[in-house]
XYZ file of C-alpha atoms in Angstrom:
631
model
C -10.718 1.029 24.950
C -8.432 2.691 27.207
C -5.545 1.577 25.332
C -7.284 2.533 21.477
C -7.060 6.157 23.763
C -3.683 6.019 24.644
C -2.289 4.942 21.142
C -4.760 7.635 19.156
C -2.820 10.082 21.408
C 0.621 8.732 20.648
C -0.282 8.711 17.213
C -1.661 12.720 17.465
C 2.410 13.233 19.214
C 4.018 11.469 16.161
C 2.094 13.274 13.239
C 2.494 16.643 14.741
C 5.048 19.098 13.602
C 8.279 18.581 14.844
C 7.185 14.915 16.667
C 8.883 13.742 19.409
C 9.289 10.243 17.896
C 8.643 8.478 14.885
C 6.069 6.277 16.251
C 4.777 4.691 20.087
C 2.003 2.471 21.233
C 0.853 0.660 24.399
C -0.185 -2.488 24.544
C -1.048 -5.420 27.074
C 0.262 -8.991 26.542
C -0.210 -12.325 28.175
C 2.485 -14.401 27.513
C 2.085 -18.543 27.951
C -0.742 -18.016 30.834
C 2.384 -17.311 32.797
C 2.911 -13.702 32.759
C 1.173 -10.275 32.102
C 2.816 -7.335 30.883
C 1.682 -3.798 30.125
C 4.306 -2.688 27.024
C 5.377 0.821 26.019
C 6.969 0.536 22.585
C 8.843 3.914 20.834
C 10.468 3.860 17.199
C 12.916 6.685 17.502
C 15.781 8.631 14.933
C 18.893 7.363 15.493
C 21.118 9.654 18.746
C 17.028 11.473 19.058
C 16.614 8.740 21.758
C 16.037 10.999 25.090
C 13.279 13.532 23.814
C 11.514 9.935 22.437
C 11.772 8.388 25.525
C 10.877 11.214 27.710
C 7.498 12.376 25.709
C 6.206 8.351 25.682
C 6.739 8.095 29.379
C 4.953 11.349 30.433
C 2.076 10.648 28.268
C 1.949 6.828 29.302
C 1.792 8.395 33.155
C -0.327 10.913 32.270
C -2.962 8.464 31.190
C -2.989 6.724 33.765
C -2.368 8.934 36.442
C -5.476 11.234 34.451
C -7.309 8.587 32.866
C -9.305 9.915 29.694
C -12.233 12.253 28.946
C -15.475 11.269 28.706
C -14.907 12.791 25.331
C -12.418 10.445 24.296
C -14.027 7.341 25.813
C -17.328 7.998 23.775
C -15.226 8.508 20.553
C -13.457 5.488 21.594
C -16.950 3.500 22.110
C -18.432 4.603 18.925
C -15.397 3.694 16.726
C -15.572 0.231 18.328
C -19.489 0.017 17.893
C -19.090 1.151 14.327
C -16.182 -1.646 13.188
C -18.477 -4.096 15.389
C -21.570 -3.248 13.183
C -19.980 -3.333 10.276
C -19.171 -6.790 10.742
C -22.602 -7.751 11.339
C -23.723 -5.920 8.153
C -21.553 -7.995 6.232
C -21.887 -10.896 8.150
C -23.987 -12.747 4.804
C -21.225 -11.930 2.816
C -18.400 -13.153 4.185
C -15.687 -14.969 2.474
C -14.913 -18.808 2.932
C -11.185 -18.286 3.236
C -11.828 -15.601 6.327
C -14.052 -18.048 8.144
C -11.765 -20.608 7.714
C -9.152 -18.724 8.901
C -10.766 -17.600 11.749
C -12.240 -21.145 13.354
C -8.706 -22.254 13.053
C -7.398 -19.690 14.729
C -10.355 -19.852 17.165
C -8.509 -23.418 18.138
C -5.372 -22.824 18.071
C -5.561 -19.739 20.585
C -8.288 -22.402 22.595
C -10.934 -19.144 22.422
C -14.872 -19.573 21.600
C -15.780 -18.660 17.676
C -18.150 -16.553 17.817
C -20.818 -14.750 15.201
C -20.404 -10.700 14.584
C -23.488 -9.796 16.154
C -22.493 -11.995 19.574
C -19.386 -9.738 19.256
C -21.459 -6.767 18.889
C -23.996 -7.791 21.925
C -20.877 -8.890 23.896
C -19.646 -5.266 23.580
C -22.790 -2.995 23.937
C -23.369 -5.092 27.557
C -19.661 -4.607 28.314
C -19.399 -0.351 27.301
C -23.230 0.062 29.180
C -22.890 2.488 32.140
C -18.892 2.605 31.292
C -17.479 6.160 32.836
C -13.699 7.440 32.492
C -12.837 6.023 36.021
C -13.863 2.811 35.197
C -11.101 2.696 32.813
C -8.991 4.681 34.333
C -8.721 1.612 37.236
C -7.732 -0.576 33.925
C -5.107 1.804 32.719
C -3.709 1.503 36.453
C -3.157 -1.931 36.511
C -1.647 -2.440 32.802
C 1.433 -0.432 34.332
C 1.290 -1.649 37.972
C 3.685 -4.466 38.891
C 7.172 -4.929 38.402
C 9.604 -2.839 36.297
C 9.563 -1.125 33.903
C 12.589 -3.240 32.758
C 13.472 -0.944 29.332
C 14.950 -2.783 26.514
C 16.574 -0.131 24.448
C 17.975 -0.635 20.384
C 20.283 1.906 18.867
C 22.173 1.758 15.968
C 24.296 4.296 16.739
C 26.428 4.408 20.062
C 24.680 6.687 23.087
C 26.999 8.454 25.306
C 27.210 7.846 28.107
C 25.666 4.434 27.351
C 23.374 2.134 30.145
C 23.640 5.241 32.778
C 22.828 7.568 30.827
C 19.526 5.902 29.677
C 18.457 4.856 33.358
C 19.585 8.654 34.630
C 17.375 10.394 31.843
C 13.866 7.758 32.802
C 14.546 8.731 36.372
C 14.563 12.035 35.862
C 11.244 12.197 33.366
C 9.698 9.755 35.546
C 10.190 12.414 38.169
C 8.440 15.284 36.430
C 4.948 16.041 37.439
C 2.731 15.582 34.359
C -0.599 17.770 34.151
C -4.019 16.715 32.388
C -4.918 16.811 29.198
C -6.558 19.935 27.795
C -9.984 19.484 26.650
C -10.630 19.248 22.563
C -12.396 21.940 20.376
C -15.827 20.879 19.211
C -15.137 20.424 15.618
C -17.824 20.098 13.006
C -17.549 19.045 9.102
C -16.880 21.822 6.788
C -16.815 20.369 3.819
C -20.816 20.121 2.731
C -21.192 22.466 -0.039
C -19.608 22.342 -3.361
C -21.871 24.394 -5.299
C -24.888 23.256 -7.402
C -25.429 19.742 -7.757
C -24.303 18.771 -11.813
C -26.936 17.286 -14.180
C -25.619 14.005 -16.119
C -25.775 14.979 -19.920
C -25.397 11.267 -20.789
C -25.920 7.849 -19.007
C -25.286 4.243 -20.930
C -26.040 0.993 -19.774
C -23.220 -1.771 -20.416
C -25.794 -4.424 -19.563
C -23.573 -7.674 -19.810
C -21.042 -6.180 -17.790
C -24.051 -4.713 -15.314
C -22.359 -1.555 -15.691
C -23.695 1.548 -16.016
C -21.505 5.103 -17.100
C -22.506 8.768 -16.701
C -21.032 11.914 -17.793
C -21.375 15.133 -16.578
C -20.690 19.111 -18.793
C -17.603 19.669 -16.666
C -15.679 16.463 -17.277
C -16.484 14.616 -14.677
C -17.408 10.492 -15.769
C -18.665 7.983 -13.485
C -18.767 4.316 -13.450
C -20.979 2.477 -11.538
C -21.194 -1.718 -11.081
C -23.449 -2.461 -8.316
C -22.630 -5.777 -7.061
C -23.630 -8.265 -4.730
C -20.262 -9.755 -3.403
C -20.004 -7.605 -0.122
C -23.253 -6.255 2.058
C -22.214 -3.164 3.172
C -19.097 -2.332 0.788
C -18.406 0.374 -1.753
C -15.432 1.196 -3.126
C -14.646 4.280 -4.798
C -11.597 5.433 -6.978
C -10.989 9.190 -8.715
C -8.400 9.517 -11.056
C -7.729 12.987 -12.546
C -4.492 15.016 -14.093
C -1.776 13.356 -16.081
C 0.396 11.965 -13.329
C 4.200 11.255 -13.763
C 3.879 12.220 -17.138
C 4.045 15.790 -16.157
C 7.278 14.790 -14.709
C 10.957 15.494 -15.745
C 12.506 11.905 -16.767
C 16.242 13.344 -16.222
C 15.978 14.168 -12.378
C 14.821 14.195 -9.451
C 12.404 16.028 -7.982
C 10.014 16.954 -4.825
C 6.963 15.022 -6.024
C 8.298 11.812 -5.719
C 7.382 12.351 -2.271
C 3.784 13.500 -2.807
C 2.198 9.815 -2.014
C 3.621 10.298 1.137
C 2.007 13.958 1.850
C -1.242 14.227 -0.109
C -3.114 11.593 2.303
C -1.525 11.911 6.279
C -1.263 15.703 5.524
C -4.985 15.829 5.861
C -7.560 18.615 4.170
C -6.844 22.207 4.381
C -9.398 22.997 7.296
C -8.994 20.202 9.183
C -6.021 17.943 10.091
C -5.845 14.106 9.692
C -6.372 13.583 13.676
C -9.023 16.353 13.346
C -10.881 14.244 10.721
C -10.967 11.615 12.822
C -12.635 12.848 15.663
C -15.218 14.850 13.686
C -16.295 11.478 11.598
C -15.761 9.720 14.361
C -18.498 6.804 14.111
C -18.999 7.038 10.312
C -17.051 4.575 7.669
C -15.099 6.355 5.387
C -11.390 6.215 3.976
C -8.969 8.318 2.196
C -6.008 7.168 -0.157
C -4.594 9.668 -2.478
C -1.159 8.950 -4.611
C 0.875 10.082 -8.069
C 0.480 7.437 -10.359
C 1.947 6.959 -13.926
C -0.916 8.811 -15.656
C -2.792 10.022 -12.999
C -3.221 11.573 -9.547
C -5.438 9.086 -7.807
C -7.620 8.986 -4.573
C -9.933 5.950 -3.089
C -12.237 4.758 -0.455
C -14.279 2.429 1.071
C -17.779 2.945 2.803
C -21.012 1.636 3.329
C -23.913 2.947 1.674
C -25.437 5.326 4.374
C -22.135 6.994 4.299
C -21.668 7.410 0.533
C -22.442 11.053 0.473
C -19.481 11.536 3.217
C -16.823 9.737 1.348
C -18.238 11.715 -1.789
C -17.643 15.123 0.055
C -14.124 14.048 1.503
C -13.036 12.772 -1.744
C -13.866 15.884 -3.046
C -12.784 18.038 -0.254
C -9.417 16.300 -0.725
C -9.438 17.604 -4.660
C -9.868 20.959 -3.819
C -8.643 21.748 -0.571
C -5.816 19.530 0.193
C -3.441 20.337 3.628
C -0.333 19.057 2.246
C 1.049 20.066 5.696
C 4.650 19.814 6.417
C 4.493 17.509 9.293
C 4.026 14.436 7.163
C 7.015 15.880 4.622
C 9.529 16.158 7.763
C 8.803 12.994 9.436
C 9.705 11.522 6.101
C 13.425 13.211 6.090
C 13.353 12.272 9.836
C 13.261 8.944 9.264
C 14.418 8.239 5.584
C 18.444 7.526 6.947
C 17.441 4.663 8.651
C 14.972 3.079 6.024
C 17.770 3.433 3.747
C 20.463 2.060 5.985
C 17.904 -1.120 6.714
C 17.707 -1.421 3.313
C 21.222 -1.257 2.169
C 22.067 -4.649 4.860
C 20.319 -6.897 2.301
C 20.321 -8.221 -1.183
C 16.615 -7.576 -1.247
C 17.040 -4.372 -0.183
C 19.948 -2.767 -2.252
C 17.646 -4.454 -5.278
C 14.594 -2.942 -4.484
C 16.745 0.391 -3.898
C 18.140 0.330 -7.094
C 16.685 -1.535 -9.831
C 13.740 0.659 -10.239
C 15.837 3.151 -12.309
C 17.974 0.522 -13.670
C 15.506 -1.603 -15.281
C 13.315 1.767 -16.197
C 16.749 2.692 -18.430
C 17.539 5.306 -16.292
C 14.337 7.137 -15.719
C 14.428 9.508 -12.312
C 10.767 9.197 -11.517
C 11.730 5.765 -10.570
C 15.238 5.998 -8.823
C 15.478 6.380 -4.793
C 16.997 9.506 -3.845
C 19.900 9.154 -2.020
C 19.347 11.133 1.526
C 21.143 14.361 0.441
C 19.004 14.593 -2.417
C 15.551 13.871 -0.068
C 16.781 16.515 2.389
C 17.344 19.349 -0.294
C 13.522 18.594 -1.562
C 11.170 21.177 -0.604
C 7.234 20.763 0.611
C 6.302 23.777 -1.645
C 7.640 22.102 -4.555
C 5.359 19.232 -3.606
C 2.324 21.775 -3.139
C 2.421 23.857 -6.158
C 3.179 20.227 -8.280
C 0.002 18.710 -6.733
C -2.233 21.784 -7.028
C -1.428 22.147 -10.867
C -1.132 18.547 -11.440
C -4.878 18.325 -10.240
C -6.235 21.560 -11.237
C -7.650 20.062 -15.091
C -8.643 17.082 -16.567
C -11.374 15.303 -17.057
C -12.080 13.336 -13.513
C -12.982 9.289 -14.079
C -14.932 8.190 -10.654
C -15.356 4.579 -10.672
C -18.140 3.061 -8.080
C -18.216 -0.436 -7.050
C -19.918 -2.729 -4.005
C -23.626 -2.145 -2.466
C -24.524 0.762 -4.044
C -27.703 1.573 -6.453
C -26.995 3.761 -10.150
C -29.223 6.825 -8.473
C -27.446 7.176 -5.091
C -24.071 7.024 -6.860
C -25.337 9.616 -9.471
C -26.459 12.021 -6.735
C -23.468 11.174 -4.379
C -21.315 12.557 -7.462
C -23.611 15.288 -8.644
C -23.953 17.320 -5.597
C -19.765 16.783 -5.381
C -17.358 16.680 -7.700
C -19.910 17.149 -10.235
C -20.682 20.751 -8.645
C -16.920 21.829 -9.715
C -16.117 24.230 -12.531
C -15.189 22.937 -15.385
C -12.515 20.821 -15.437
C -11.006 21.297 -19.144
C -8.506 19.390 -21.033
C -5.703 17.125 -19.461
C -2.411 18.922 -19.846
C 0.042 17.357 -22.270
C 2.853 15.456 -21.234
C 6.172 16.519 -21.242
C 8.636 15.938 -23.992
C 9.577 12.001 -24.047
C 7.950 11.368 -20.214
C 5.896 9.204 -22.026
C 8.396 6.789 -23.367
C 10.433 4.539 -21.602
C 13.066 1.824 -22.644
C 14.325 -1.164 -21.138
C 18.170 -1.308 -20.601
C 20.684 -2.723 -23.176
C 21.979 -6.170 -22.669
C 24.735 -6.998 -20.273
C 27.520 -9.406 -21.020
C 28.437 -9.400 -17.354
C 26.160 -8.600 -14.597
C 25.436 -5.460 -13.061
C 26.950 -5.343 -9.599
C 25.125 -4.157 -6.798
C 26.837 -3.967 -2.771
C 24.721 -4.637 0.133
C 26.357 -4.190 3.693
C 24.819 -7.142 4.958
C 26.519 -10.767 6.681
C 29.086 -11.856 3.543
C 27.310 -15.079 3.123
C 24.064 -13.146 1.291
C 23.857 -12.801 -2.460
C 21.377 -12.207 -4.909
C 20.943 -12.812 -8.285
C 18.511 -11.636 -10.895
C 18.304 -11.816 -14.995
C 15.078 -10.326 -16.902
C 14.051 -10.435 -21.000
C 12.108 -7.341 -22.679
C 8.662 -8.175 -23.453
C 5.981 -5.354 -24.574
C 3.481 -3.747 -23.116
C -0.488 -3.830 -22.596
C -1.460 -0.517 -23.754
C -3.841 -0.769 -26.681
C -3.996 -5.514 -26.806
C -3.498 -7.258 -23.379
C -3.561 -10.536 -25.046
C 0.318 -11.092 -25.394
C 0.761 -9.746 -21.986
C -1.900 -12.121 -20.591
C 0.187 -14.677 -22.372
C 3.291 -13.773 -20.689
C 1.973 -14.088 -17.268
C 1.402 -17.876 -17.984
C 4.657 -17.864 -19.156
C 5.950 -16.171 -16.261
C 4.001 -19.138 -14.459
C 5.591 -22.259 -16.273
C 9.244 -20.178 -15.868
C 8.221 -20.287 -12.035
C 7.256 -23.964 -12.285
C 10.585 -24.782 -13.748
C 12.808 -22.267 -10.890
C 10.993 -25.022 -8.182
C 12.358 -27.682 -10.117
C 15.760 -26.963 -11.194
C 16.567 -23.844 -8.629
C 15.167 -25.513 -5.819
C 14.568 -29.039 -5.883
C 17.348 -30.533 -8.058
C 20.542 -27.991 -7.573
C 19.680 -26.134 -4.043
C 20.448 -23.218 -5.375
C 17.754 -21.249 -3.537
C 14.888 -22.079 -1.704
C 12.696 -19.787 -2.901
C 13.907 -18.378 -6.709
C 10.697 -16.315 -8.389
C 9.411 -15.021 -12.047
C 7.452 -12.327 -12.528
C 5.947 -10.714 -15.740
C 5.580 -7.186 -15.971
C 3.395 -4.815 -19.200
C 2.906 -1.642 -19.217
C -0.294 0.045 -19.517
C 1.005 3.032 -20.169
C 4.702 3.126 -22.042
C 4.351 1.326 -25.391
C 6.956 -1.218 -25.730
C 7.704 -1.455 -22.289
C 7.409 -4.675 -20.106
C 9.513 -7.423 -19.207
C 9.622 -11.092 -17.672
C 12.156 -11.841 -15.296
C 13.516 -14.671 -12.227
C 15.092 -14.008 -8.867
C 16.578 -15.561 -6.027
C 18.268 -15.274 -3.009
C 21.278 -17.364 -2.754
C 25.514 -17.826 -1.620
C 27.524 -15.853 -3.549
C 29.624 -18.502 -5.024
C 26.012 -20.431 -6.332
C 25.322 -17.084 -8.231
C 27.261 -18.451 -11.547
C 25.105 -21.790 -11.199
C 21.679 -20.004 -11.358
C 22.472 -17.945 -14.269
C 23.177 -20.944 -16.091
C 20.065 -22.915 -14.729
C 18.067 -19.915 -15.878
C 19.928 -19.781 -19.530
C 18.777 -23.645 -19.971
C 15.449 -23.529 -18.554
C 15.116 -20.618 -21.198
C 16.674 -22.327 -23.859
C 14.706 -25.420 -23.223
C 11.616 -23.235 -23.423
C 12.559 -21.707 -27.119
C 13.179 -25.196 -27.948
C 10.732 -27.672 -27.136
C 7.384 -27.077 -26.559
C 6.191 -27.410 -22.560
C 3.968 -30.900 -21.934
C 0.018 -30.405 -21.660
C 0.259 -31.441 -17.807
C 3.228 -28.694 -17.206
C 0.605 -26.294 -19.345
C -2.034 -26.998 -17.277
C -0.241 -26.851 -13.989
C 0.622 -23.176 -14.566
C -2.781 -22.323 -16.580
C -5.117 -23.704 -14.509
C -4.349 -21.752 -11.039
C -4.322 -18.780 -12.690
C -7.810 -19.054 -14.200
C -9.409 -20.171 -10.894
C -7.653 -17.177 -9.069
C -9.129 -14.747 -11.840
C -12.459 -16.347 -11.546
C -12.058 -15.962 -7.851
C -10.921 -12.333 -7.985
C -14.006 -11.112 -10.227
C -16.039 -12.186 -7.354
C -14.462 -9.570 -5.296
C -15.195 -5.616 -5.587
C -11.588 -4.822 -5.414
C -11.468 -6.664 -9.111
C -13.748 -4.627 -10.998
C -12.778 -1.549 -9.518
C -9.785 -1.500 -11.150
C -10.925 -2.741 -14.283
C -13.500 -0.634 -15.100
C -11.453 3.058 -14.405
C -10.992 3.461 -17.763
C -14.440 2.441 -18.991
C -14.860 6.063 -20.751
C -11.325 7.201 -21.465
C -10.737 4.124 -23.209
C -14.125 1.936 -24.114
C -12.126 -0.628 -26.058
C -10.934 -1.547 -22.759
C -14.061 -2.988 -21.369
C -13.514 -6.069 -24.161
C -10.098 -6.553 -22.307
C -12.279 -7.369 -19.395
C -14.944 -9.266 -20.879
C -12.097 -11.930 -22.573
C -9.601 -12.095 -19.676
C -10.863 -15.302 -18.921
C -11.192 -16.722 -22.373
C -7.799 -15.361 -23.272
C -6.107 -17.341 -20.159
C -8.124 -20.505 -21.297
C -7.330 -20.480 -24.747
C -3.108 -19.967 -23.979
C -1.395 -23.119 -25.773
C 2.194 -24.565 -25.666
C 2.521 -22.915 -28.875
C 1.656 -19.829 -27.942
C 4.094 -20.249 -25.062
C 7.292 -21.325 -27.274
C 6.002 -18.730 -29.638
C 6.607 -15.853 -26.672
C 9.817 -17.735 -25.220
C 11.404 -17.458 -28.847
C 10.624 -14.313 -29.241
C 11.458 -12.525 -25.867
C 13.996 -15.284 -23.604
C 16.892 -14.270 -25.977
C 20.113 -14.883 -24.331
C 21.150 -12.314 -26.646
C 18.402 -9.308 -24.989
C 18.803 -10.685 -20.769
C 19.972 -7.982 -18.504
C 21.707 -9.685 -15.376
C 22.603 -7.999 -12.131
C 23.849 -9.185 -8.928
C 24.062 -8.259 -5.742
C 26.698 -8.970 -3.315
C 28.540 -8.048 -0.186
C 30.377 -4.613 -0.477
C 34.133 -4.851 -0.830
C 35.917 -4.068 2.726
C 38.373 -1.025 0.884
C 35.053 0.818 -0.544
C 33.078 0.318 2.234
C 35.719 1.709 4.542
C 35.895 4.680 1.261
């Protein structure tokens, strides 16, 4: 508990404006019966090492030199409590796979397995009677003891070097530290949206126990109640047009609104605010810029679905987009793209995004000039006008009944003006192309050990906006093209231990998708996989697979969609389009059949049509040349 205290502070110290550090926890280890050790980790910007080290030292000493409030401790107690029962809630529900999991990890760590409410009745006998000092004794002895022996990771040179590092801890470990202030009593703002809406329709899609209601200012809801989960709903809210309201010919701001709309919080209260005044209560937030949509989710139980209602809401309307979360992102952003420029994976997952979108900006990575001359009001007024209008689709999932999902919406985002039309997109954001053929690969450079290559070769396919059928198709395809990387890639040339496919439709650019195959690999075996890949294709268009290869790839898949629609996370994304696009819900009610009834026909049929040697675009990615790197 007393470390959940210290770490919510270090987290407060890293989200604030102008943090100290990117990031800083404490933690207690035991390592091999044989040692304990109380750790004090700090992620820093590289040469911003002293201010790093200096605030995560004070605040480590001031913890336990101050302990915590009785404030904090309670907060701490009734976070625990909550997760705790939680568990118990759900403890009829729990999956096979997680209990599995769990007993063998119960052995191999030598502990008792024990039930969720034995956890629960462990903990309420452990917290009874438990004051500040109590834990403040803990706290002492997590840092007592030898050391601290500082391991310290730069990629950058720091003057002065090992002295200079030992001379600046002295020093801060020399400065008198002072309590902690006491917190404001916060209380939830965010209760009243105006008058609850009235549904003006409700329709009952009884096979697929789904049940949609509309409300006069554009707000449609989806409800499945299910039975997979005790204690679990999960909401999603999609509104706006997205990406689509994007420029495709640069770059701008918004491809960093993900990254602000959720950690910068709501406009009266601050993420770390949030958490201490719904402290005890389940409740998430998740907002993002999708393709066609701005998008925000959560997960709660159902005595808390009028909360997550009202902070889904509040999030809608009053967003923070703060600048804290903005700057940490430029703060850090040099040294994400450094790490990812030292590998083939990296440089790939840098780059191809644009490449294989034909040179579409909403998907390249801007390069760090470019991120530092974006601007956070750029990123406000885009997300206020991107979500100002539009119809709003809610979609409600888990342990929930029709009527408290109906009121949980009516008395929220069903109390908001009228939403209005969706604003058109702009001029040819909705299209996008797949690059022209190569004759020679695209070469990438990575700045990683010589001996690391990658190579990759994809086909145009189609998309999955209006028939999912093909695309459905191609992911079995996708599966036997897998099947045949093992056998070829892996097993027979050692190529690569671990080559991959991977089928991709859009659901949103018509004529856009693609099926492709990776793999890690020496740069002088990159020639040799190319050419395995051009004769499994071949092979593909040419013969027609065997019934055991078919039902090697078919069958998996089927069982791990029949497995998946027994899980709320399944039909939450299935049914968000239930009202803007009904035709959709017969996409959902054949997914299995369609699977099922995919032939070796059907599978030549595809590979004929889309493995053309004469449509694969190739890239590779390889060690940068010493003269340009030194350029």
């Amino acid at each position: 508990l007393g470390l959940s205290i210290l770490n919510r502070r270090l987290g407060e110290m890293a989200r604030a404006d102008n943090p100290p550090f990117i990031g800083a926890g404490g933690s207690y280890q035991s390592l091999f019966d044989s040692l304990d050790l109380g750790v004090l980790s700090v992620s820093f910007n590289p040469g911003a090492w002293k201010p790093a080290l200096e605030a995560a030292e004070r605040e480590q000493r001031r913890f336990v030199q101050f302990g915590v409030t009785d404030q904090e401790l309670q907060r701490a107690i009734t976070d625990t409590r909550t997760a705790l029962q939680n568990a118990v809630s759900a403890t009829a529900t729990r999956s096979t796979p997680a209990l599995a999991s769990a007993l063998v990890n119960s052995v191999n760590a030598d502990t008792v397995f024990s039930t969720p409410q034995t956890n629960l009745d462990l903990f309420n006998r452990a917290v009874e009677g438990l004051t500040p000092a109590v834990v403040q004794a803990e706290a002492v002895k997590v840092f007592d003891g030898q050391g601290p022996l500082v391991l310290f990771v730069s990629p950058v040179p720091v003057e002065g070097g090992e002295a200079a590092v030992t001379q600046a801890l002295t020093a801060s470990r020399a400065t008198a530290v002072t309590a902690r202030a006491a917190e404001a009593q916060l209380t939830w703002p965010y209760t009243d949206f105006g008058a609850a809406g009235v549904p003006s329709a409700r329709h009952e899609v009884a096979d697929l126990g789904l049940t949609t209601v509309s409300f006069p200012n554009g707000v449609r809801l989806n409800i499945k109640p299910t039975t997979f989960r005790d204690d679990q709903i999960l909401v999603s809210v999609k509104t706006g047009i997205g990406e689509l309201g994007l420029p495709t010919d640069r770059l701008t701001s918004m491809g960093l609104a993900s990254a602000v709309m959720g950690p910068g919080g709501l406009g009266k209260l601050t993420v770390d605010e949030l958490n201490r005044v719904l402290s005890g209560r389940t409740y998430s937030l998740n907002a993002g810029l999708g393709t066609d949509a701005f998008t925000l989710s959560g997960a709660t139980k159902p005595e808390d679905l009028q909360l997550q209602m009202q902070l889904l809401a509040a999030s809608l309307t009053d967003p923070g987009l703060r600048a804290a979360p903005f700057e940490q992102i430029k703060g850090f952003y040099p040294q994400l793209l450094a790490q990812m420029s030292a590998t083939p994976g990296g440089v790939f997952q840098r780059d191809s995004g644009v490449l294989l979108a034909g040179g579409d900006q909403r998907e390249a990575t801007p390069t760090v000039e470019q991120l530092n001359a974006m601007t956070i009001d750029e990123v406000r007024s885009g997300v206020r006008a991107g979500r100002a209008s539009g119809p709003i689709d809610i979609t409600i999932v888990g342990d929930v009944t029709v009527d408290a999902a109906v009121a949980a919406v009516a008395s929220t985002f069903g109390a908001l003006p009228a939403r209005g039309p969706a604003p058109q997109p702009l001029a040819g954001s909705d299209q996008r192309r797949f690059p022209a053929p190569t004759t020679e690969p695209v070469k990438l450079f990575h700045t990683g050990p010589a001996e690391q290559a990658m190579a990759y070769i994809a086909w145009p396919t189609t998309d999955q906006v209006e028939d999912r059928t093909t695309a459905r198709r191609l992911s079995i395809l996708s599966d036997v093209l897998q099947l045949r990387l093992n056998e070829e890639i892996r097993e027979k040339l050692s190529i690569a231990y671990s080559p991959s496919s991977g089928a991709s439709s859009s659901d949103v650019f018509k004529g856009y998708g693609y099926i492709s195959a990776r793999a890690e690999t020496a740069p002088d075996k990159l020639d040799a996989f190319f050419e395995a890949v051009d004769k499994i294709a071949a092979d593909l268009r040419d013969n027609p697979i065997s019934e055991d290869e078919l039902n090697r790839a078919r069958r998996p898949a089927v069982e791990q969609l029949k497995k998946s629609m027994a899980d709320n996370g399944y039909w939450l994304g299935q049914l968000q389009d239930a009202q803007k696009d009904p035709a959709s819900l017969d996409s959902v009610r054949n997914h299995v059949a369609t699977l099922e009834a995919v032939t070796a026909a059907d599978l030549q049929a595809l590979a004929r049509q889309y493995l053309r040697p004469d449509r694969a675009w190739r890239a590779e990615v390889i060690k940068q040349p010493e003269a340009a790197a030194a350029n």
